[in-house]
Amino acid sequence: MLRCAVKKFAYFATLLTIVANIYIYTYPSFHPEQCSWNCSTKNTTLRGDLTLLEKVKEYFNDIQEQWHASHASDSDDVHIMAFGDPQIKGNWPKTPYVSRLDTYGNDYYLGHIYDMMQQRLKPQVVTVMGDLFSSQWIGDSEFHNRTKRYISRIFKRDPAFIERVKIENIDEEGQYKANWSKWGDRFNEILSTVQQNDTANEDSLFGFGYENIQSWNPDLEDFLFINITGNHDVGYSGDATYQHMTRFHDLFGKDNYWIEYETNTTHPWRIVVLNDLLLEGPALQPEFVDATWIFLKQLNERKFNGSTVLLTHVPFYKREGLCYDGPDTRYYPDVDAPESYKTGLLRSQNHLGESVSNEVLNLIFENGKPGIILTGHDHEGCETVYNKRSPLTWEATKDIESNIFVKEITVKSMMGEFNGNTGLVTGHFNTDTMTWDWTFSLCPFAIQHVWWFAKVSLLVAIFTWSSLLFV
Ligand SMILES: *[C@@H]1O[C@H](CO)[C@@H](O)[C@H](O)[C@H]1NC(C)=O
Ligand SMILES: *[C@@H]1O[C@H](CO)[C@@H](O)[C@H](O)[C@H]1NC(C)=O
């Protein structure tokens, strides 16, 4: 009797396991169009409501395509994969076991999304849109530990480099400690040299500029991995300290730079990485804000004549109602010690300020060529258009309303509660108009429980089958 019931349950658990695992390992095939690069050669017919049968057919076609795909991209299109705000959490001595397990599983959930999408689409650029971690109030050792999880569990990168950084910056307890006085001395030395000389060609000092970089480490990988600063990584300008900046530079690289591609062709384009948390004040360390503006001026001096992909964290100014977040800027109130030194400083912002937005758009998109801005921050995602209205002002709208415009995509978060999204940007050079066209699509996965279910049901099935040996 019991044996029979257990056996039935084992079959049932096996069936569920198979279904759940097929789902999580083929999920992009359920949304083949959203989960592929925009294909300019394919005739995309208008897809009204597909019948169930058509959907099933589409699913199997996509799986078949994946099976046979050579993956070698034969087009000259640019393919960028963007992940919004992973915000990975940490554990404290009092964190309950259930939350610890949740945090542990969440790393692998995010890693699953990355693996699936990376293998399916072989991007040229992978970028994480800031808020890599959930808090700017963590110590250096915890910052290093989370970077290690980010590297090994989520993005499968070589951890040797961060271990080296740790060995070079170790405290008495054997933990990583950011050497901020050394970093700060060097930063201030460069800043004052650049400010005294006041020449445009000092970008070599800060090392802002690159050209034709396909990978930071071509021996290991054939794509470019870009980290963006978020308010939870370095803080808003009222929070950002030398310690924040040092450890970000140590473990994630520079916060401001540009990479120019195909400069001497008919179709130049560039990537601009901007730390837009440090554009406005009042700042705790106003010199950081100075450095960001120096970066923007040097970038503008390039008089680059191609198209720009801007990667940054906080979205540009827009009126209430266009996106989930409306404008909201807060300052630290007048409080008693120990935080009184922050009184009046910038505490948080949903968007950049209106005049700062105009200035930045003017400096980066001065040449009037179409471009695209990718941001993070609001988790819900949004698409807007910045239309050039007069020589110096831009206005955000839902649709294109001007000849000169730039699209802004706020990439929906990759966190489970937002369904584990991947943003896909395709850049296609249109030889009829001689401009780059940038398109975006969002590929959703599923809430984290679905992933958990697939893993747990497998354990249950194995356990039930093995228990049959004993009943
Ligand atoms: C970081 O990880 C190391 C090694 O596992 C551990 O000794 C240390 O306590 C961790 N740091 C924090 C703040 O938990
Ligand atoms: C971004 O961070 C990862 C993890 O530390 C690192 O492997 C990668 O090289 C960084 N990217 C840049 C541009 O420094």
Short mmCIF file of C-alpha atoms and ligand atoms in Angstrom, two decimals:
data_model
loop_
_atom_site.label_atom_id
_atom_site.label_comp_id
_atom_site.label_asym_id
_atom_site.label_seq_id
_atom_site.Cartn_x
_atom_site.Cartn_y
_atom_site.Cartn_z
CA MET A 1 0.00 0.00 0.00
CA LEU A 2 2.58 2.52 1.19
CA ARG A 3 5.00 1.48 -1.50
CA CYS A 4 2.37 2.05 -4.11
CA ALA A 5 1.55 5.54 -2.82
CA VAL A 6 5.22 6.48 -2.62
CA LYS A 7 5.74 5.26 -6.13
CA LYS A 8 2.85 7.33 -7.42
CA PHE A 9 4.22 10.34 -5.66
CA ALA A 10 7.67 9.68 -7.15
CA TYR A 11 6.23 9.67 -10.66
CA PHE A 12 4.34 12.84 -9.91
CA ALA A 13 7.42 14.59 -8.49
CA THR A 14 9.47 13.47 -11.48
CA LEU A 15 6.94 14.86 -13.89
CA LEU A 16 6.89 18.22 -12.11
CA THR A 17 10.68 18.30 -12.04
CA ILE A 18 10.91 17.68 -15.75
CA VAL A 19 8.36 20.34 -16.60
CA ALA A 20 9.88 22.95 -14.28
CA ASN A 21 13.41 22.30 -15.47
CA ILE A 22 12.46 22.38 -19.12
CA TYR A 23 10.85 25.71 -18.41
CA ILE A 24 13.83 27.28 -16.65
CA TYR A 25 16.33 25.96 -19.20
CA THR A 26 14.35 27.07 -22.24
CA TYR A 27 12.59 30.17 -20.94
CA PRO A 28 13.87 32.56 -23.63
CA SER A 29 12.16 30.37 -26.23
CA PHE A 30 8.79 31.31 -24.73
CA HIS A 31 9.48 34.90 -25.82
CA PRO A 32 11.70 34.36 -28.84
CA GLU A 33 11.30 37.85 -30.20
CA GLN A 34 11.91 39.70 -26.94
CA CYS A 35 14.80 37.39 -26.07
CA SER A 36 16.77 37.74 -29.32
CA TRP A 37 18.78 40.51 -30.90
CA ASN A 38 16.76 42.66 -33.19
CA CYS A 39 17.29 41.12 -36.58
CA SER A 40 17.12 43.69 -39.32
CA THR A 41 17.24 41.14 -42.10
CA LYS A 42 14.41 39.02 -40.76
CA ASN A 43 11.01 40.17 -41.94
CA THR A 44 9.27 40.86 -38.70
CA THR A 45 5.62 40.52 -39.44
CA LEU A 46 3.14 42.17 -37.15
CA ARG A 47 2.48 39.71 -34.38
CA GLY A 48 -1.03 40.29 -33.19
CA ASP A 49 -2.39 37.72 -30.79
CA LEU A 50 -0.95 34.38 -31.65
CA THR A 51 -3.08 31.35 -31.12
CA LEU A 52 -1.87 28.78 -28.65
CA LEU A 53 -0.87 26.48 -31.46
CA GLU A 54 1.20 29.20 -33.13
CA LYS A 55 2.89 29.94 -29.83
CA VAL A 56 3.80 26.31 -29.33
CA LYS A 57 5.17 26.19 -32.85
CA GLU A 58 7.19 29.32 -32.24
CA TYR A 59 8.60 27.82 -29.04
CA PHE A 60 9.77 24.63 -30.74
CA ASN A 61 11.15 26.56 -33.70
CA ASP A 62 13.21 28.68 -31.38
CA ILE A 63 14.54 25.66 -29.51
CA GLN A 64 15.50 24.07 -32.77
CA GLU A 65 17.24 27.25 -33.86
CA GLN A 66 19.22 27.33 -30.62
CA TRP A 67 20.26 23.76 -31.16
CA HIS A 68 21.58 24.43 -34.63
CA ALA A 69 22.78 27.98 -34.18
CA SER A 70 26.40 28.44 -35.04
CA HIS A 71 26.40 31.51 -32.79
CA ALA A 72 29.01 33.11 -34.95
CA SER A 73 27.40 36.42 -35.64
CA ASP A 74 27.77 37.25 -39.31
CA SER A 75 26.37 40.76 -39.03
CA ASP A 76 28.16 43.97 -38.15
CA ASP A 77 25.51 44.85 -35.61
CA VAL A 78 26.44 45.84 -32.08
CA HIS A 79 25.01 43.60 -29.36
CA ILE A 80 24.82 44.83 -25.76
CA MET A 81 23.31 42.90 -22.86
CA ALA A 82 22.24 45.02 -19.89
CA PHE A 83 21.25 43.89 -16.40
CA GLY A 84 19.36 46.27 -14.10
CA ASP A 85 20.08 46.62 -10.37
CA PRO A 86 20.89 43.13 -9.01
CA GLN A 87 21.23 44.61 -5.48
CA ILE A 88 22.60 41.50 -3.83
CA LYS A 89 22.13 41.38 -0.07
CA GLY A 90 24.44 40.13 2.67
CA ASN A 91 24.18 38.24 5.92
CA TRP A 92 24.75 39.61 9.40
CA PRO A 93 25.33 37.59 12.58
CA LYS A 94 21.60 37.91 13.40
CA THR A 95 20.27 37.08 9.94
CA PRO A 96 17.85 34.12 10.24
CA TYR A 97 18.69 30.92 8.35
CA VAL A 98 15.75 31.26 6.01
CA SER A 99 16.99 34.66 4.81
CA ARG A 100 20.51 33.29 4.44
CA LEU A 101 19.22 30.50 2.25
CA ASP A 102 17.20 33.01 0.27
CA THR A 103 20.26 35.18 -0.34
CA TYR A 104 22.30 32.14 -1.32
CA GLY A 105 19.68 30.89 -3.76
CA ASN A 106 19.20 34.37 -5.16
CA ASP A 107 22.85 34.49 -6.29
CA TYR A 108 22.31 31.32 -8.31
CA TYR A 109 18.97 32.52 -9.62
CA LEU A 110 20.68 35.64 -11.02
CA GLY A 111 23.56 33.48 -12.25
CA HIS A 112 21.10 31.23 -14.09
CA ILE A 113 19.70 34.22 -15.99
CA TYR A 114 23.17 35.35 -16.93
CA ASP A 115 24.25 31.86 -18.07
CA MET A 116 21.15 31.29 -20.16
CA MET A 117 21.31 34.65 -21.89
CA GLN A 118 25.07 34.70 -22.35
CA GLN A 119 25.08 31.25 -23.95
CA ARG A 120 22.07 31.98 -26.10
CA LEU A 121 23.13 35.36 -27.44
CA LYS A 122 26.92 35.76 -27.13
CA PRO A 123 26.89 39.52 -26.53
CA GLN A 124 29.81 41.82 -27.35
CA VAL A 125 29.19 43.91 -24.26
CA VAL A 126 27.68 42.94 -20.90
CA THR A 127 26.85 45.78 -18.54
CA VAL A 128 25.36 45.90 -15.06
CA MET A 129 23.49 49.15 -14.58
CA GLY A 130 24.60 49.99 -11.02
CA ASP A 131 23.30 49.01 -7.58
CA LEU A 132 25.32 45.85 -7.76
CA PHE A 133 24.90 45.56 -4.00
CA SER A 134 21.99 46.50 -1.75
CA SER A 135 23.69 49.01 0.54
CA GLN A 136 26.34 51.70 0.56
CA TRP A 137 26.67 51.31 4.35
CA ILE A 138 28.71 48.10 4.39
CA GLY A 139 32.34 47.66 5.46
CA ASP A 140 35.25 46.89 3.16
CA SER A 141 35.42 43.22 4.06
CA GLU A 142 31.73 42.73 3.27
CA PHE A 143 32.17 44.72 0.06
CA HIS A 144 34.92 42.35 -0.99
CA ASN A 145 32.87 39.31 -0.02
CA ARG A 146 29.93 40.46 -2.10
CA THR A 147 32.22 41.18 -5.04
CA LYS A 148 33.40 37.61 -4.75
CA ARG A 149 29.81 36.34 -4.98
CA TYR A 150 29.15 38.71 -7.88
CA ILE A 151 32.15 37.28 -9.69
CA SER A 152 31.92 33.60 -8.90
CA ARG A 153 28.21 32.89 -8.55
CA ILE A 154 26.54 35.36 -10.87
CA PHE A 155 28.85 36.44 -13.66
CA LYS A 156 31.35 33.52 -13.66
CA ARG A 157 34.46 35.63 -13.91
CA ASP A 158 38.03 34.97 -12.91
CA PRO A 159 38.34 35.65 -9.15
CA ALA A 160 42.16 35.70 -9.20
CA PHE A 161 42.23 39.44 -9.68
CA ILE A 162 40.15 40.34 -6.64
CA GLU A 163 42.16 37.93 -4.50
CA ARG A 164 45.26 39.80 -5.59
CA VAL A 165 43.64 43.11 -4.65
CA LYS A 166 42.88 41.66 -1.24
CA ILE A 167 46.45 40.53 -0.67
CA GLU A 168 47.72 43.97 -1.60
CA ASN A 169 45.24 45.71 0.71
CA ILE A 170 44.95 43.59 3.80
CA ASP A 171 44.27 44.62 7.42
CA GLU A 172 45.48 43.04 10.68
CA GLU A 173 42.58 40.55 10.64
CA GLY A 174 43.39 39.35 7.18
CA GLN A 175 40.42 41.13 5.60
CA TYR A 176 40.38 43.46 2.60
CA LYS A 177 40.68 47.11 3.58
CA ALA A 178 40.50 49.88 1.00
CA ASN A 179 43.67 51.97 1.04
CA TRP A 180 41.78 55.19 0.56
CA SER A 181 44.54 57.56 1.60
CA LYS A 182 46.79 56.26 -1.15
CA TRP A 183 43.98 56.34 -3.73
CA GLY A 184 42.92 59.80 -2.55
CA ASP A 185 46.46 61.25 -2.74
CA ARG A 186 46.80 60.13 -6.28
CA PHE A 187 43.32 61.34 -7.21
CA ASN A 188 43.99 64.81 -5.78
CA GLU A 189 47.39 65.02 -7.40
CA ILE A 190 45.89 64.34 -10.83
CA LEU A 191 42.94 66.63 -10.18
CA SER A 192 45.12 69.58 -9.26
CA THR A 193 47.44 69.04 -12.23
CA VAL A 194 44.49 68.96 -14.59
CA GLN A 195 42.88 72.01 -12.97
CA GLN A 196 46.10 74.06 -13.07
CA ASN A 197 46.87 73.29 -16.67
CA ASP A 198 43.29 73.73 -17.70
CA THR A 199 43.95 72.16 -21.07
CA ALA A 200 41.65 69.87 -22.88
CA ASN A 201 44.15 67.19 -23.61
CA GLU A 202 44.76 66.00 -20.10
CA ASP A 203 42.57 62.93 -20.43
CA SER A 204 45.70 60.82 -20.36
CA LEU A 205 46.17 61.76 -16.70
CA PHE A 206 42.84 60.41 -15.52
CA GLY A 207 42.96 57.83 -18.29
CA PHE A 208 39.40 58.42 -19.42
CA GLY A 209 39.79 57.41 -23.04
CA TYR A 210 40.02 54.04 -24.82
CA GLU A 211 39.71 52.86 -28.36
CA ASN A 212 38.41 49.64 -29.94
CA ILE A 213 38.44 47.57 -26.75
CA GLN A 214 36.68 44.24 -27.39
CA SER A 215 37.62 42.66 -24.07
CA TRP A 216 39.60 43.69 -20.97
CA ASN A 217 41.28 40.32 -21.06
CA PRO A 218 41.25 38.77 -24.54
CA ASP A 219 42.95 35.60 -23.28
CA LEU A 220 39.97 34.84 -21.06
CA GLU A 221 36.93 36.19 -22.86
CA ASP A 222 35.79 37.75 -26.11
CA PHE A 223 33.37 40.31 -24.74
CA LEU A 224 33.53 43.45 -22.67
CA PHE A 225 32.25 43.51 -19.10
CA ILE A 226 31.23 46.92 -17.74
CA ASN A 227 30.24 47.79 -14.18
CA ILE A 228 28.33 51.00 -13.46
CA THR A 229 28.31 52.83 -10.12
CA GLY A 230 24.97 52.94 -8.32
CA ASN A 231 23.91 54.87 -5.26
CA HIS A 232 24.09 51.63 -3.29
CA ASP A 233 27.67 51.05 -4.41
CA VAL A 234 29.28 54.46 -3.91
CA GLY A 235 26.44 56.52 -2.43
CA TYR A 236 24.79 59.72 -3.61
CA SER A 237 27.08 62.73 -3.68
CA GLY A 238 26.15 63.57 -0.07
CA ASP A 239 27.42 60.13 1.03
CA ALA A 240 30.29 59.28 -1.30
CA THR A 241 33.58 59.10 0.58
CA TYR A 242 37.14 58.28 -0.44
CA GLN A 243 36.54 54.82 0.98
CA HIS A 244 33.57 54.24 -1.34
CA MET A 245 35.47 55.42 -4.40
CA THR A 246 38.62 53.50 -3.58
CA ARG A 247 36.99 50.13 -3.20
CA PHE A 248 34.86 50.57 -6.30
CA HIS A 249 37.97 51.43 -8.31
CA ASP A 250 39.89 48.54 -6.74
CA LEU A 251 37.30 45.88 -7.50
CA PHE A 252 35.11 47.16 -10.35
CA GLY A 253 37.29 49.56 -12.29
CA LYS A 254 36.86 53.17 -13.33
CA ASP A 255 33.61 55.04 -12.88
CA ASN A 256 34.00 57.39 -15.87
CA TYR A 257 35.44 56.55 -19.28
CA TRP A 258 34.73 56.35 -22.98
CA ILE A 259 35.58 53.78 -25.61
CA GLU A 260 35.52 54.86 -29.25
CA TYR A 261 34.97 52.33 -32.03
CA GLU A 262 35.51 52.41 -35.77
CA THR A 263 36.56 56.04 -35.60
CA ASN A 264 38.00 56.28 -39.10
CA THR A 265 35.05 54.73 -40.87
CA THR A 266 31.69 55.97 -42.05
CA HIS A 267 30.08 54.53 -38.93
CA PRO A 268 31.92 55.52 -35.76
CA TRP A 269 30.23 54.89 -32.42
CA ARG A 270 31.27 54.97 -28.78
CA ILE A 271 30.38 53.78 -25.31
CA VAL A 272 30.35 56.40 -22.56
CA VAL A 273 30.32 55.20 -18.94
CA LEU A 274 29.28 57.98 -16.58
CA ASN A 275 29.09 58.07 -12.79
CA ASP A 276 26.11 60.39 -12.67
CA LEU A 277 25.79 60.20 -8.90
CA LEU A 278 28.64 62.67 -8.72
CA LEU A 279 27.28 65.45 -10.90
CA GLU A 280 25.31 67.46 -8.40
CA GLY A 281 25.74 68.67 -4.88
CA PRO A 282 25.90 69.69 -2.23
CA ALA A 283 28.46 66.89 -2.07
CA LEU A 284 30.41 65.51 0.84
CA GLN A 285 33.59 65.65 -1.27
CA PRO A 286 32.95 68.31 -3.92
CA GLU A 287 36.22 67.41 -5.66
CA PHE A 288 34.58 64.19 -6.90
CA VAL A 289 31.92 66.28 -8.60
CA ASP A 290 34.64 68.47 -10.13
CA ALA A 291 36.31 65.38 -11.55
CA THR A 292 33.08 64.19 -13.21
CA TRP A 293 32.63 67.56 -14.92
CA ILE A 294 36.24 67.49 -16.09
CA PHE A 295 35.47 64.11 -17.60
CA LEU A 296 32.41 65.46 -19.41
CA LYS A 297 34.29 68.48 -20.75
CA GLN A 298 37.14 66.32 -22.03
CA LEU A 299 34.63 63.99 -23.63
CA ASN A 300 32.99 66.96 -25.33
CA GLU A 301 36.35 68.27 -26.56
CA ARG A 302 36.74 65.10 -28.62
CA LYS A 303 34.18 66.48 -31.08
CA PHE A 304 33.32 62.90 -31.83
CA ASN A 305 31.21 62.58 -34.96
CA GLY A 306 29.57 59.21 -34.33
CA SER A 307 26.74 57.72 -32.34
CA THR A 308 26.85 57.36 -28.53
CA VAL A 309 25.70 54.64 -26.15
CA LEU A 310 25.60 56.23 -22.70
CA LEU A 311 25.64 53.90 -19.69
CA THR A 312 24.79 55.42 -16.33
CA HIS A 313 22.67 54.75 -13.25
CA VAL A 314 20.30 57.61 -12.35
CA PRO A 315 17.84 58.51 -15.14
CA PHE A 316 17.64 62.01 -16.60
CA TYR A 317 15.08 64.56 -15.52
CA LYS A 318 11.52 64.01 -16.68
CA ARG A 319 8.16 65.22 -15.53
CA GLU A 320 5.89 63.18 -13.27
CA GLY A 321 3.89 60.48 -15.02
CA LEU A 322 6.25 59.40 -17.79
CA CYS A 323 7.88 56.63 -15.75
CA TYR A 324 7.18 54.87 -12.50
CA ASP A 325 9.39 57.30 -10.57
CA GLY A 326 8.61 61.00 -10.74
CA PRO A 327 11.19 63.66 -9.92
CA ASP A 328 12.22 63.55 -6.25
CA THR A 329 15.38 65.03 -4.75
CA ARG A 330 16.12 65.00 -1.02
CA TYR A 331 18.70 66.62 1.20
CA TYR A 332 19.97 65.66 4.63
CA PRO A 333 18.03 67.54 7.31
CA ASP A 334 19.52 69.52 10.13
CA VAL A 335 20.29 66.73 12.59
CA ASP A 336 22.36 66.33 15.72
CA ALA A 337 25.74 64.70 15.78
CA PRO A 338 27.16 62.30 14.70
CA GLU A 339 25.71 62.90 11.24
CA SER A 340 25.53 66.69 11.46
CA TYR A 341 28.39 67.03 8.98
CA LYS A 342 25.92 65.88 6.33
CA THR A 343 23.34 68.59 6.96
CA GLY A 344 22.08 70.01 3.69
CA LEU A 345 23.96 67.51 1.50
CA LEU A 346 22.33 65.57 -1.33
CA ARG A 347 20.68 62.52 0.17
CA SER A 348 18.83 60.92 -2.73
CA GLN A 349 17.40 61.58 -6.15
CA ASN A 350 15.12 59.69 -8.53
CA HIS A 351 16.32 61.71 -11.53
CA LEU A 352 19.12 64.11 -12.21
CA GLY A 353 18.12 67.75 -11.82
CA GLU A 354 16.60 69.49 -14.82
CA SER A 355 19.45 71.87 -15.61
CA VAL A 356 22.11 69.22 -15.01
CA SER A 357 20.24 66.88 -17.37
CA ASN A 358 20.28 69.51 -20.11
CA GLU A 359 23.96 70.24 -19.60
CA VAL A 360 24.96 66.59 -19.72
CA LEU A 361 22.83 65.86 -22.79
CA ASN A 362 24.36 68.88 -24.53
CA LEU A 363 27.89 67.79 -23.73
CA ILE A 364 27.45 64.16 -24.74
CA PHE A 365 24.97 64.37 -27.63
CA GLU A 366 26.14 67.67 -29.06
CA ASN A 367 26.66 66.30 -32.58
CA GLY A 368 22.95 65.55 -32.99
CA LYS A 369 23.56 61.93 -34.03
CA PRO A 370 21.02 59.44 -32.70
CA GLY A 371 22.09 57.58 -29.62
CA ILE A 372 20.80 55.61 -26.70
CA ILE A 373 21.00 56.02 -22.94
CA LEU A 374 20.74 53.03 -20.62
CA THR A 375 20.04 53.62 -16.94
CA GLY A 376 18.90 51.64 -13.91
CA HIS A 377 17.69 52.89 -10.53
CA ASP A 378 13.89 52.71 -10.64
CA HIS A 379 13.58 48.88 -10.96
CA GLU A 380 10.29 49.07 -12.88
CA GLY A 381 11.83 50.01 -16.21
CA CYS A 382 10.77 52.71 -18.65
CA GLU A 383 11.35 54.02 -22.15
CA THR A 384 11.36 57.72 -22.95
CA VAL A 385 12.70 60.02 -25.64
CA TYR A 386 14.72 63.20 -25.08
CA ASN A 387 13.84 65.65 -27.84
CA LYS A 388 16.09 68.58 -28.54
CA ARG A 389 13.81 71.61 -28.25
CA SER A 390 16.20 74.53 -28.55
CA PRO A 391 19.99 74.80 -28.79
CA LEU A 392 20.35 73.99 -25.12
CA THR A 393 17.23 72.22 -23.87
CA TRP A 394 15.87 68.72 -24.12
CA GLU A 395 12.43 67.48 -23.19
CA ALA A 396 11.40 63.98 -22.24
CA THR A 397 8.32 62.55 -23.93
CA LYS A 398 6.91 59.11 -24.63
CA ASP A 399 7.24 59.41 -28.42
CA ILE A 400 9.74 60.96 -30.78
CA GLU A 401 8.81 64.63 -31.29
CA SER A 402 11.92 66.18 -32.78
CA ASN A 403 14.49 65.51 -35.52
CA ILE A 404 17.21 65.39 -32.94
CA PHE A 405 16.48 62.98 -30.15
CA VAL A 406 18.01 60.36 -27.88
CA LYS A 407 16.19 57.36 -26.44
CA GLU A 408 16.51 56.64 -22.75
CA ILE A 409 15.90 53.10 -21.55
CA THR A 410 15.59 52.50 -17.85
CA VAL A 411 16.41 48.82 -17.69
CA LYS A 412 13.96 46.84 -15.59
CA SER A 413 15.66 45.10 -12.67
CA MET A 414 16.99 41.55 -12.86
CA MET A 415 15.75 40.87 -9.32
CA GLY A 416 13.25 38.04 -8.85
CA GLU A 417 10.35 40.24 -7.79
CA PHE A 418 10.63 42.00 -11.17
CA ASN A 419 10.85 38.67 -13.03
CA GLY A 420 14.58 38.47 -13.69
CA ASN A 421 14.90 40.63 -16.79
CA THR A 422 17.66 40.95 -19.33
CA GLY A 423 17.84 44.07 -21.49
CA LEU A 424 19.01 43.63 -25.08
CA VAL A 425 20.30 46.48 -27.19
CA THR A 426 20.94 46.02 -30.89
CA GLY A 427 22.81 48.67 -32.84
CA HIS A 428 22.41 48.47 -36.60
CA PHE A 429 24.12 50.82 -39.03
CA ASN A 430 21.55 51.84 -41.59
CA THR A 431 23.35 52.42 -44.87
CA ASP A 432 20.36 54.23 -46.38
CA THR A 433 20.28 56.97 -43.76
CA MET A 434 23.95 56.55 -42.79
CA THR A 435 23.03 56.52 -39.10
CA TRP A 436 23.06 53.98 -36.32
CA ASP A 437 19.63 52.67 -35.27
CA TRP A 438 19.42 51.45 -31.70
CA THR A 439 16.65 49.11 -30.62
CA PHE A 440 15.86 47.65 -27.23
CA SER A 441 13.91 44.67 -25.98
CA LEU A 442 13.37 43.22 -22.56
CA CYS A 443 13.53 39.48 -21.96
CA PRO A 444 11.75 38.37 -18.78
CA PHE A 445 12.42 35.14 -16.89
CA ALA A 446 10.15 34.44 -13.93
CA ILE A 447 9.83 35.18 -10.24
CA GLN A 448 12.51 33.45 -8.17
CA HIS A 449 10.02 30.87 -6.78
CA VAL A 450 9.83 29.19 -10.16
CA TRP A 451 13.58 28.64 -10.16
CA TRP A 452 13.44 27.43 -6.55
CA PHE A 453 10.63 25.05 -7.44
CA ALA A 454 12.67 23.49 -10.24
CA LYS A 455 15.61 22.90 -7.90
CA VAL A 456 13.60 21.69 -4.90
CA SER A 457 11.35 19.40 -6.93
CA LEU A 458 14.46 17.69 -8.27
CA LEU A 459 15.66 17.03 -4.73
CA VAL A 460 12.22 15.76 -3.73
CA ALA A 461 12.08 13.43 -6.72
CA ILE A 462 15.53 12.00 -5.99
CA PHE A 463 14.66 11.59 -2.35
CA THR A 464 11.36 9.84 -3.10
CA TRP A 465 12.88 7.40 -5.59
CA SER A 466 15.65 6.50 -3.17
CA SER A 467 13.19 6.05 -0.31
CA LEU A 468 11.54 3.31 -2.39
CA LEU A 469 14.57 1.19 -1.68
CA PHE A 470 13.50 1.08 1.96
CA VAL A 471 9.71 0.75 1.90
C1 LIG B 1 34.15 37.93 4.50
O1 LIG B 1 34.58 36.60 4.24
C2 LIG B 1 35.65 36.18 5.06
C3 LIG B 1 36.10 34.83 4.55
O2 LIG B 1 35.03 33.94 4.40
C4 LIG B 1 35.21 36.16 6.51
O3 LIG B 1 36.28 35.77 7.35
C5 LIG B 1 34.75 37.56 6.90
O4 LIG B 1 34.25 37.58 8.21
C6 LIG B 1 33.68 38.06 5.94
N1 LIG B 1 33.39 39.45 6.25
C7 LIG B 1 32.23 39.83 6.78
C8 LIG B 1 32.08 41.28 7.08
O5 LIG B 1 31.33 39.06 7.02
C1 LIG B 2 33.85 44.85 -13.56
O1 LIG B 2 33.97 44.06 -12.42
C2 LIG B 2 34.33 42.71 -12.64
C3 LIG B 2 34.34 42.04 -11.29
O2 LIG B 2 35.30 42.60 -10.44
C4 LIG B 2 35.66 42.61 -13.35
O3 LIG B 2 35.93 41.29 -13.67
C5 LIG B 2 35.63 43.49 -14.60
O4 LIG B 2 36.90 43.52 -15.20
C6 LIG B 2 35.21 44.90 -14.23
N1 LIG B 2 35.15 45.73 -15.42
C7 LIG B 2 35.98 46.75 -15.59
C8 LIG B 2 35.77 47.56 -16.80
O5 LIG B 2 36.88 47.03 -14.81
#
